N, CA, C and O atoms as a MOPAC input file, in Angstrom:
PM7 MOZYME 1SCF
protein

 N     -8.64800 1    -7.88000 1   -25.94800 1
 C     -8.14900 1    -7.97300 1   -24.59300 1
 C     -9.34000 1    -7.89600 1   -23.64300 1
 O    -10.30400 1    -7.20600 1   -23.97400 1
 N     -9.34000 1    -8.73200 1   -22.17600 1
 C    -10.44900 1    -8.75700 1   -21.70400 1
 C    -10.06200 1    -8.00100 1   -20.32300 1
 O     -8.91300 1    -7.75600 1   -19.95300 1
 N    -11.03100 1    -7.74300 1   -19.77000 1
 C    -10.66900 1    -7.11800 1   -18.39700 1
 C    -10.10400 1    -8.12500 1   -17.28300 1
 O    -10.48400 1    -9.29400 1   -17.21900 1
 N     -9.22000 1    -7.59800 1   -16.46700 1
 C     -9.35600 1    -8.85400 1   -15.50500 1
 C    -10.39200 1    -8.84700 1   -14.57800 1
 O    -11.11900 1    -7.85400 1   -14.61000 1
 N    -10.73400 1   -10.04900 1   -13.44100 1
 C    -12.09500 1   -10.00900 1   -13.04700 1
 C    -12.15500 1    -8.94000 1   -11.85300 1
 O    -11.20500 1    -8.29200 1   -11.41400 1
 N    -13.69200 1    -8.90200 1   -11.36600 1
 C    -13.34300 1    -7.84300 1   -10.45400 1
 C    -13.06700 1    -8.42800 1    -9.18300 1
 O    -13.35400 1    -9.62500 1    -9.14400 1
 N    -12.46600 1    -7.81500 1    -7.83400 1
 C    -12.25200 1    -8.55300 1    -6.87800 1
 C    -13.11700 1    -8.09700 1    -5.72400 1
 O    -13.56700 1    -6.95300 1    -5.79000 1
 N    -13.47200 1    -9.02100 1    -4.43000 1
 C    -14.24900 1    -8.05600 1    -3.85700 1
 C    -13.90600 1    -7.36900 1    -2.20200 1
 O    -14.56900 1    -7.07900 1    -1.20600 1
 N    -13.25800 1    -7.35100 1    -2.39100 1
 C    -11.51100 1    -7.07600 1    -1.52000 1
 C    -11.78400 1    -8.24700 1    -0.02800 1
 O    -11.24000 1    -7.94300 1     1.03400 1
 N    -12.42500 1    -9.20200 1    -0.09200 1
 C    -12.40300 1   -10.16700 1     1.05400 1
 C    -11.24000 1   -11.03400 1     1.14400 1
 O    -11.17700 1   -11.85300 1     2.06100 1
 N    -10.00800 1   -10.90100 1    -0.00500 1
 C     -9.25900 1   -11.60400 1     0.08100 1
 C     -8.06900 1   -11.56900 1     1.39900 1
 O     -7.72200 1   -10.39200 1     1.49600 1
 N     -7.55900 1   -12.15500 1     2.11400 1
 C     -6.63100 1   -12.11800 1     2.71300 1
 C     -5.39900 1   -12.06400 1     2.29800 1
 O     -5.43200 1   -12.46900 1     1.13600 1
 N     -4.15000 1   -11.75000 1     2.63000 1
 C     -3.13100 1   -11.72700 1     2.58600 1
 C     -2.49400 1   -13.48600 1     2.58000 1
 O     -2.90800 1   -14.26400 1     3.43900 1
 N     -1.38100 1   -13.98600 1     1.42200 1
 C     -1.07200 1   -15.05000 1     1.35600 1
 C      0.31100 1   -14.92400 1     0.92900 1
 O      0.91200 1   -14.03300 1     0.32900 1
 N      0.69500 1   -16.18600 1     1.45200 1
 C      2.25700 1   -16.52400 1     1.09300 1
 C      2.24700 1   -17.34100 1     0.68000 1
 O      1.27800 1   -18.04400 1     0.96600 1
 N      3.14900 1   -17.85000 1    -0.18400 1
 C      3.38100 1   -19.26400 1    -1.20600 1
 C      4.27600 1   -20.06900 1    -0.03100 1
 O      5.25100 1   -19.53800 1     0.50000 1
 N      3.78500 1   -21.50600 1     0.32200 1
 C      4.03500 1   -22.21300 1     0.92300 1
 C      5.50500 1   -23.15000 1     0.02300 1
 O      5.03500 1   -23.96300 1    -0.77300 1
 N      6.00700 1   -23.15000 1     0.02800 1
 C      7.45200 1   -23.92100 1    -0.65100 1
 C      7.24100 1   -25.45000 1    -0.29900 1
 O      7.16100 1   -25.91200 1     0.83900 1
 N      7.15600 1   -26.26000 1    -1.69000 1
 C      6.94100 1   -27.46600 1    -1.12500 1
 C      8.29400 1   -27.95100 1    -0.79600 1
 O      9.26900 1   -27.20500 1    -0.70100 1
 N      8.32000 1   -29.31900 1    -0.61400 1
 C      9.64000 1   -30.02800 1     0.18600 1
 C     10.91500 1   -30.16400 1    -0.42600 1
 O     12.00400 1   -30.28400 1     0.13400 1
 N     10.49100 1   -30.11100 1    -2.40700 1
 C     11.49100 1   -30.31200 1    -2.91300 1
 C     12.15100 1   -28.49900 1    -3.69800 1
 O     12.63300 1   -28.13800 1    -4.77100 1
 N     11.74200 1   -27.77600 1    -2.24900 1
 C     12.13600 1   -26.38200 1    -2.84300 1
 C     11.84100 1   -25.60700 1    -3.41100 1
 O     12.48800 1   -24.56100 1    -3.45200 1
 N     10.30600 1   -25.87900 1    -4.35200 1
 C      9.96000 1   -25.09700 1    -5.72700 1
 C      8.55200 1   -24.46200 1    -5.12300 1
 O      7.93500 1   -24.93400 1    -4.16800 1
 N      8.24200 1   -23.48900 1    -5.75800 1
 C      7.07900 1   -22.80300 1    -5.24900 1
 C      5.92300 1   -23.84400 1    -5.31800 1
 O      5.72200 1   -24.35400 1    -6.42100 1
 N      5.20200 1   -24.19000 1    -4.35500 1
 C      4.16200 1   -24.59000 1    -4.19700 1
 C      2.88000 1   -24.59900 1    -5.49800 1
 O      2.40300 1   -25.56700 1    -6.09100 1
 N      2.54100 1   -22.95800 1    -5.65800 1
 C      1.51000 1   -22.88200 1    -6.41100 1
 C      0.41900 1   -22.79200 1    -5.71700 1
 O      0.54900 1   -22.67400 1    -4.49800 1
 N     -0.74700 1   -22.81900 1    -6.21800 1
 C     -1.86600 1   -22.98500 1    -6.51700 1
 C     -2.67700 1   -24.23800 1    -5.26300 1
 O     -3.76000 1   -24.30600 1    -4.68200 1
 N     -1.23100 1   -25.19100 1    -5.33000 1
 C     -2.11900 1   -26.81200 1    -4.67300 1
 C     -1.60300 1   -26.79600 1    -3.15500 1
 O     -1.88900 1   -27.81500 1    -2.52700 1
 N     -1.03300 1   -26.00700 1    -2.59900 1
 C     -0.56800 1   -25.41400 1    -1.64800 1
 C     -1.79200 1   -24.67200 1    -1.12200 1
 O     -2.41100 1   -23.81900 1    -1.75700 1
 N     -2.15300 1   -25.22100 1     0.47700 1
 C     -3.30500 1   -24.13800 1     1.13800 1
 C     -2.63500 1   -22.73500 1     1.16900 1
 O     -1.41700 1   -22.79000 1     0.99800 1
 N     -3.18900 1   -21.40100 1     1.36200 1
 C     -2.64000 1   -20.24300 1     1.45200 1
 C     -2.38300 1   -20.05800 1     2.67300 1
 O     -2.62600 1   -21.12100 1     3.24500 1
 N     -2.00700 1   -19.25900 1     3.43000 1
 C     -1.69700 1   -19.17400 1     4.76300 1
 C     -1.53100 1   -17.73600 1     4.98800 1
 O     -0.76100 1   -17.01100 1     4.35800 1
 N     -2.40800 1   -17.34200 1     6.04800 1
 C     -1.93800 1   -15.49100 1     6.83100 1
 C     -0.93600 1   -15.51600 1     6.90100 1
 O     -0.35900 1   -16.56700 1     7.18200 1
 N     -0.22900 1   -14.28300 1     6.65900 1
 C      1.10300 1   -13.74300 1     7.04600 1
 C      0.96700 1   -13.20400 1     8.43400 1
 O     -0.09000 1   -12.89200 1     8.98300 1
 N      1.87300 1   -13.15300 1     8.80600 1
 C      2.10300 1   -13.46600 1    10.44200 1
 C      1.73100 1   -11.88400 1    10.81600 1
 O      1.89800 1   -11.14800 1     9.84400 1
 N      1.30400 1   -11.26400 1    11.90800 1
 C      1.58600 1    -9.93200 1    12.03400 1
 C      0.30800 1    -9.14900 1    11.05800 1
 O     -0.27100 1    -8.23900 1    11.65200 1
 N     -0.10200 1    -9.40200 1     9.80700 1
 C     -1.00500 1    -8.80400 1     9.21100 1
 C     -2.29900 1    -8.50600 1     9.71400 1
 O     -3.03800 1    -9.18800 1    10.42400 1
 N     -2.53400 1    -6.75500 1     8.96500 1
 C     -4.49200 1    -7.04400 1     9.43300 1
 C     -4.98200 1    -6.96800 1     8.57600 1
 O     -4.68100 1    -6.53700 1     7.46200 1
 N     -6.27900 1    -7.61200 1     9.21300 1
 C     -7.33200 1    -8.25600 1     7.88100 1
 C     -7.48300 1    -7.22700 1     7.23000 1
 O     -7.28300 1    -7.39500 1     6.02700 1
 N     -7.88100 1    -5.76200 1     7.66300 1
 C     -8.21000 1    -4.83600 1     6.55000 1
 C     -7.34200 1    -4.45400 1     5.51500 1
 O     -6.30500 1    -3.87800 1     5.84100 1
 N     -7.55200 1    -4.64800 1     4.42700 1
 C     -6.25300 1    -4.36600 1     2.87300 1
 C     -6.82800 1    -3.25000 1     2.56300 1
 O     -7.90500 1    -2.67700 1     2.72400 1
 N     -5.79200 1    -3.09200 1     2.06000 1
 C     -5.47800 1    -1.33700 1     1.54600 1
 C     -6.51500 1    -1.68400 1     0.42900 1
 O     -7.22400 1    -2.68600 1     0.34200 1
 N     -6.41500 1    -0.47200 1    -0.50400 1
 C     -7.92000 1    -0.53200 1    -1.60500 1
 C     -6.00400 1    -0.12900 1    -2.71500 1
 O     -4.97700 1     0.54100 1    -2.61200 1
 N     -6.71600 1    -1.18400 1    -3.69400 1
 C     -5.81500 1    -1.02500 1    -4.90800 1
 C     -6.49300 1    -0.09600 1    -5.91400 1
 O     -7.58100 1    -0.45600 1    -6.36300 1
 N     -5.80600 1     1.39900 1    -6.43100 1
 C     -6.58100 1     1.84200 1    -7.13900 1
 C     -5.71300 1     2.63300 1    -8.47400 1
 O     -4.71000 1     3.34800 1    -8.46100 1
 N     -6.49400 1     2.20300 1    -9.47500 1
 C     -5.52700 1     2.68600 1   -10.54200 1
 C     -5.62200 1     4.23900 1   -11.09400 1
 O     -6.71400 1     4.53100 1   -11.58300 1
 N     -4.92000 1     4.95800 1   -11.08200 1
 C     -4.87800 1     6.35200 1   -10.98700 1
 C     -3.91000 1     7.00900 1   -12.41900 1
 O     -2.70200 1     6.85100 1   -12.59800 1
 N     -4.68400 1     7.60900 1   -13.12300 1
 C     -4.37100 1     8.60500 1   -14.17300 1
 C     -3.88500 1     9.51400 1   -13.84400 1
 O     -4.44300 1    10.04700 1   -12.88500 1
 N     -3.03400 1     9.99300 1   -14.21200 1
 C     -2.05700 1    11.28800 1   -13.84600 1
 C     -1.85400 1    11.76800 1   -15.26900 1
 O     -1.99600 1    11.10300 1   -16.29500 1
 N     -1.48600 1    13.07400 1   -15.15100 1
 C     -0.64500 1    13.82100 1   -16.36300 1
 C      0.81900 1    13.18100 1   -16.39800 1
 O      1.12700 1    12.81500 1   -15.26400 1
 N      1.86400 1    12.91800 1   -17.38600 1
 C      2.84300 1    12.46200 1   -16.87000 1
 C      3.87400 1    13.50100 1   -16.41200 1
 O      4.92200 1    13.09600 1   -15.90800 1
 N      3.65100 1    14.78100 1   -16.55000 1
 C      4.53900 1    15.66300 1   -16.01700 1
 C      4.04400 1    15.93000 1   -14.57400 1
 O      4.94300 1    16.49200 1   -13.94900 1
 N      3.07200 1    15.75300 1   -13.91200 1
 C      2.49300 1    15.84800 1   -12.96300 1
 C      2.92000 1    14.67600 1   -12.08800 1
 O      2.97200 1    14.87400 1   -10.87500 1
 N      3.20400 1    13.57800 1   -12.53400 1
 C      3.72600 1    12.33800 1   -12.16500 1
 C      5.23600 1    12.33400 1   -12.00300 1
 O      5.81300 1    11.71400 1   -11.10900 1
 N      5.76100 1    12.98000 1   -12.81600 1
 C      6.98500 1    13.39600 1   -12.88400 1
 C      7.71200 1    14.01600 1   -11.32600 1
 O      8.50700 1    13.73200 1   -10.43000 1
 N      6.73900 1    15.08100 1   -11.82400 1
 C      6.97100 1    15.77200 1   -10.28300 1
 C      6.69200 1    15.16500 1    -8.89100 1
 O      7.48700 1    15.34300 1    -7.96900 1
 N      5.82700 1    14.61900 1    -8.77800 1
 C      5.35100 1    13.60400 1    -7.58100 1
 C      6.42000 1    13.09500 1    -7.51700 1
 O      7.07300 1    13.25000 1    -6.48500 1
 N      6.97500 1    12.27800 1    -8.66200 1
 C      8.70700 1    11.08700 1    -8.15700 1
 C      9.21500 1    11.74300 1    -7.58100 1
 O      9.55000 1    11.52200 1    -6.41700 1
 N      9.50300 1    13.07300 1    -8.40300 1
 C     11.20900 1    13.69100 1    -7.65500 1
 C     10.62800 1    14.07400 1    -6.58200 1
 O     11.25200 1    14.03700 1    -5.52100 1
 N      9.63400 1    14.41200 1    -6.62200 1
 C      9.59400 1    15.01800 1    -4.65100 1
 C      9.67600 1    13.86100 1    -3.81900 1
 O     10.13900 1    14.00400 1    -2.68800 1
 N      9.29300 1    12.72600 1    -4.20800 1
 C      8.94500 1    11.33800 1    -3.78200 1
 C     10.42100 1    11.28000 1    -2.98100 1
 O     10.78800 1    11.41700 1    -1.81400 1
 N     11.11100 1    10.97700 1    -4.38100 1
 C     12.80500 1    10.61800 1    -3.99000 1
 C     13.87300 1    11.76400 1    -3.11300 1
 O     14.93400 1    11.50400 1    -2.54700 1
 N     13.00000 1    13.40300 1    -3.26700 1
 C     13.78200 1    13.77200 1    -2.18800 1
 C     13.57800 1    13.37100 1    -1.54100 1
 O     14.59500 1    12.95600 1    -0.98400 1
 N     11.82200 1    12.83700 1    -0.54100 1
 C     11.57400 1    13.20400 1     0.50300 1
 C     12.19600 1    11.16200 1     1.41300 1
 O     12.34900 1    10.77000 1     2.56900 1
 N     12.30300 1    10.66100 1     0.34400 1
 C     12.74500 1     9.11000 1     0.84900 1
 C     11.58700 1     8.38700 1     0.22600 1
 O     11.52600 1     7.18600 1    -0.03700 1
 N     11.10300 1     8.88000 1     0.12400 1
 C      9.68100 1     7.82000 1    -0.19200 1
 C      9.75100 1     7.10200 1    -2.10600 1
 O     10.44900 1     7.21300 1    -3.11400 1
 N      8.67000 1     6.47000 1    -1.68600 1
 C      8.33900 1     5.64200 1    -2.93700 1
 C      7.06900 1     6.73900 1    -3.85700 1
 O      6.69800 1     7.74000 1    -3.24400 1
 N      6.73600 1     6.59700 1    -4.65500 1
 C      5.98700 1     7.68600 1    -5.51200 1
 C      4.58900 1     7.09100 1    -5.12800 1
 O      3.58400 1     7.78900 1    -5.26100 1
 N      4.52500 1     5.99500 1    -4.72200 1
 C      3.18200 1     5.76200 1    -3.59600 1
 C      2.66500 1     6.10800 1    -2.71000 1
 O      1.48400 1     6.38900 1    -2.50700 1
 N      3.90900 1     6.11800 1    -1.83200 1
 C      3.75100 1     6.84800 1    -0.64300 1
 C      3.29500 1     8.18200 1    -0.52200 1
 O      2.35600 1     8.72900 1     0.05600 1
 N      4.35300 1     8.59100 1    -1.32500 1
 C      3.94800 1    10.27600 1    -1.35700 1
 C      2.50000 1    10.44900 1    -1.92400 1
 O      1.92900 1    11.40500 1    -1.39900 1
 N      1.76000 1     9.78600 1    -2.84700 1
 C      0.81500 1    10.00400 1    -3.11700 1
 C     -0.24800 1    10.33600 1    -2.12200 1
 O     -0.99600 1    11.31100 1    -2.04300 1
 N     -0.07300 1     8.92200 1    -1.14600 1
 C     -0.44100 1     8.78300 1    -0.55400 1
 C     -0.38400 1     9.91200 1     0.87200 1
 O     -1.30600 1    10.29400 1     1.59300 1
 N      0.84600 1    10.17800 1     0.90100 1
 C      0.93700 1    10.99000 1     2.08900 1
 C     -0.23500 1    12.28300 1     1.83900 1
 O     -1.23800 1    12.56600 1     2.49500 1
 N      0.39700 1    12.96600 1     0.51700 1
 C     -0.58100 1    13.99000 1     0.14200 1
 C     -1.93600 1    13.95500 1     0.59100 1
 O     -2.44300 1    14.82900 1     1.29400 1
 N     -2.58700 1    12.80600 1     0.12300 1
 C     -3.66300 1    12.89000 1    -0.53100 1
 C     -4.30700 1    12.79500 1     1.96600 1
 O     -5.06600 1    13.57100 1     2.54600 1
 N     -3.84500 1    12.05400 1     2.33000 1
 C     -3.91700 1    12.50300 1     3.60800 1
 C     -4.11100 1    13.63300 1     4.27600 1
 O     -5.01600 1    14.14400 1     4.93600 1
 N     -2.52900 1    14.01800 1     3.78000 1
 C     -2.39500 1    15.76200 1     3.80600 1
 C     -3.86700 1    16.86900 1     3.74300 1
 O     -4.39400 1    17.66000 1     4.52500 1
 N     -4.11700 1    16.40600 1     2.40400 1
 C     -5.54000 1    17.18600 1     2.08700 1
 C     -6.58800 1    16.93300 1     2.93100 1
 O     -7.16000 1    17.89400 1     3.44800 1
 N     -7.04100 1    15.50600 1     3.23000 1
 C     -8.20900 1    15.59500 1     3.56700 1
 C     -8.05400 1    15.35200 1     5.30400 1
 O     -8.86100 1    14.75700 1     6.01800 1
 N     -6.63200 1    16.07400 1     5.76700 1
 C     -6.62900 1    16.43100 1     7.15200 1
 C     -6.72900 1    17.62600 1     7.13400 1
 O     -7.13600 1    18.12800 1     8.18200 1
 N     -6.43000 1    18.49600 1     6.05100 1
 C     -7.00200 1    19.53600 1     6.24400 1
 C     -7.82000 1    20.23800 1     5.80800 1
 O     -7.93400 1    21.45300 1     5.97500 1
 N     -8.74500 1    19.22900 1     4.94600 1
 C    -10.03000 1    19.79400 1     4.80100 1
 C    -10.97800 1    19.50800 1     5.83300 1
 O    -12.16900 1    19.81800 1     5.87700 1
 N    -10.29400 1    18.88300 1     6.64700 1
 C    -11.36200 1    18.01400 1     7.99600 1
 C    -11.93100 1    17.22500 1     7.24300 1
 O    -13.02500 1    17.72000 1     6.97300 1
 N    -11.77300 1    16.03900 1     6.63000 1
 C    -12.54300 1    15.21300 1     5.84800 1
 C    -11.87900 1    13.47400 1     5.87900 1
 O    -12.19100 1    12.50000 1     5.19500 1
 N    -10.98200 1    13.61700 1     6.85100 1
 C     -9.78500 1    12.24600 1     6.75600 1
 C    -10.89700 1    11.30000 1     8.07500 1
 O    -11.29500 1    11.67400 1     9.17800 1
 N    -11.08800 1    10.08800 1     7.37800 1
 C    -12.05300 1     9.32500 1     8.02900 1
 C    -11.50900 1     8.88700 1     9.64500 1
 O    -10.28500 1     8.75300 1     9.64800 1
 N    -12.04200 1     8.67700 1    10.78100 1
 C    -11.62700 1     8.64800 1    12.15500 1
 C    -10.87000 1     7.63900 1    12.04300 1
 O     -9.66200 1     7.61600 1    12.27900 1
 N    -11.65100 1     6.61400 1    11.61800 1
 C    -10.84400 1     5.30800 1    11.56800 1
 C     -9.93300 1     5.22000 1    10.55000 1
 O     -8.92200 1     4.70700 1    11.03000 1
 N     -9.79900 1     5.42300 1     9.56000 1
 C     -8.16200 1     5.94800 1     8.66300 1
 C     -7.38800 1     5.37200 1     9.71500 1
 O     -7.49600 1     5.77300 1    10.87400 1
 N     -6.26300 1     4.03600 1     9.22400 1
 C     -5.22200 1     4.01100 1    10.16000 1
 C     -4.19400 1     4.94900 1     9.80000 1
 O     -4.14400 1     5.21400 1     8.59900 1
 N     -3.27700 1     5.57100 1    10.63000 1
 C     -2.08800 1     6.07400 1    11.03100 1
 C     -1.08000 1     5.74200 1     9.76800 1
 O     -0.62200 1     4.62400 1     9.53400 1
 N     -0.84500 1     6.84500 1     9.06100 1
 C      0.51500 1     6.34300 1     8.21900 1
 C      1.78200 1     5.58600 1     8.48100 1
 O      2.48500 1     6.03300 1     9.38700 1
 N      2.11200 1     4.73700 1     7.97500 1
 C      3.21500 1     4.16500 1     8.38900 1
 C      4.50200 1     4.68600 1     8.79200 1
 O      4.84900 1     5.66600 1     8.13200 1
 N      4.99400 1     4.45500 1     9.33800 1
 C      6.44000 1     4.82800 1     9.84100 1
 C      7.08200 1     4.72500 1     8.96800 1
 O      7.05000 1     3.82500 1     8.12800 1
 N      8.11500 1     6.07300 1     9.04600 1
 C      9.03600 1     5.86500 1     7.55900 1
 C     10.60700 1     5.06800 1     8.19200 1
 O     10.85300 1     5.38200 1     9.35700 1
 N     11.19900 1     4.51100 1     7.80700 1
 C     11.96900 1     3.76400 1     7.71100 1
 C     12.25000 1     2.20100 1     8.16000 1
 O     11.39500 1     1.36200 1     7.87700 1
 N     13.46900 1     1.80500 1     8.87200 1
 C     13.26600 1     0.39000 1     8.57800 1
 C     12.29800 1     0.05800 1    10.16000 1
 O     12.18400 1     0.83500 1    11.10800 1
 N     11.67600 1    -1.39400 1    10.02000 1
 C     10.63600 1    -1.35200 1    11.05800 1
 C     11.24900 1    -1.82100 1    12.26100 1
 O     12.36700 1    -2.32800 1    12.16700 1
 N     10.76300 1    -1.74300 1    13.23800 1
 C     11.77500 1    -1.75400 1    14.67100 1
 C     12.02000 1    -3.30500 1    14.97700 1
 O     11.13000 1    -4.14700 1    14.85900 1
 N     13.08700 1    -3.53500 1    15.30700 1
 C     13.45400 1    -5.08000 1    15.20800 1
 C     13.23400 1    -6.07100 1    16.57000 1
 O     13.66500 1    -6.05600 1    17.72300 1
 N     12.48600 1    -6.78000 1    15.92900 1
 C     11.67600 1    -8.04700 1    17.14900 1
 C     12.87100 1    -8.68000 1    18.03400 1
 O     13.89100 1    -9.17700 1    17.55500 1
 N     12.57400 1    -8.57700 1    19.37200 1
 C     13.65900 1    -9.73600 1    19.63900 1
 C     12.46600 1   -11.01500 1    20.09600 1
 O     12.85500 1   -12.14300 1    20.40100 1

């Protein structure tokens, strides 16, 4: 098995363009920004856990509404706001629920 390649996070955000006769585009389809997006992407990172430790993260996850991402995520915030260590520019956690509707 080989690794997959590495990326070097300059990629933008893309949507599959639907060609005319309905079917996903693919590949031969230009990519296109999603509307509303910012250029800066989150950092994808793969994370080892104990699985009982993981365990616990869900269920707190699912009391608290969240996804077991989120919460990770919230935490790991958590900490390094209060270690004084959460970077200035760090954007703002997302708003939890549904997003406020455009007219």
């Amino acid at each position: 098995m080989t690794d997959p390649p590495e990326r070097d996070g300059s990629a933008e955000p893309v949507e599959s363009v639907p060609s005319p006769d309905g079917t996903d585009g693919g590949s031969a389809d230009a990519p296109r920004r999603k509307p509303g997006r910012s250029t800066r992407q989150r950092k994808q990172v793969l994370l080892r856990l104990d699985p009982a430790m993981y365990e616990a993260i869900a269920r707190w996850a699912a009391e608290e509404l969240r996804s077991t991402n989120a919460q990770i995520d919230y935490l790991l915030r958590k900490a390094l706001a209060e270690a004084r260590r959460l970077p200035r520019d760090a954007r703002p956690h997302p708003r939890r629920g549904r997003p406020p509707r455009e007219e």
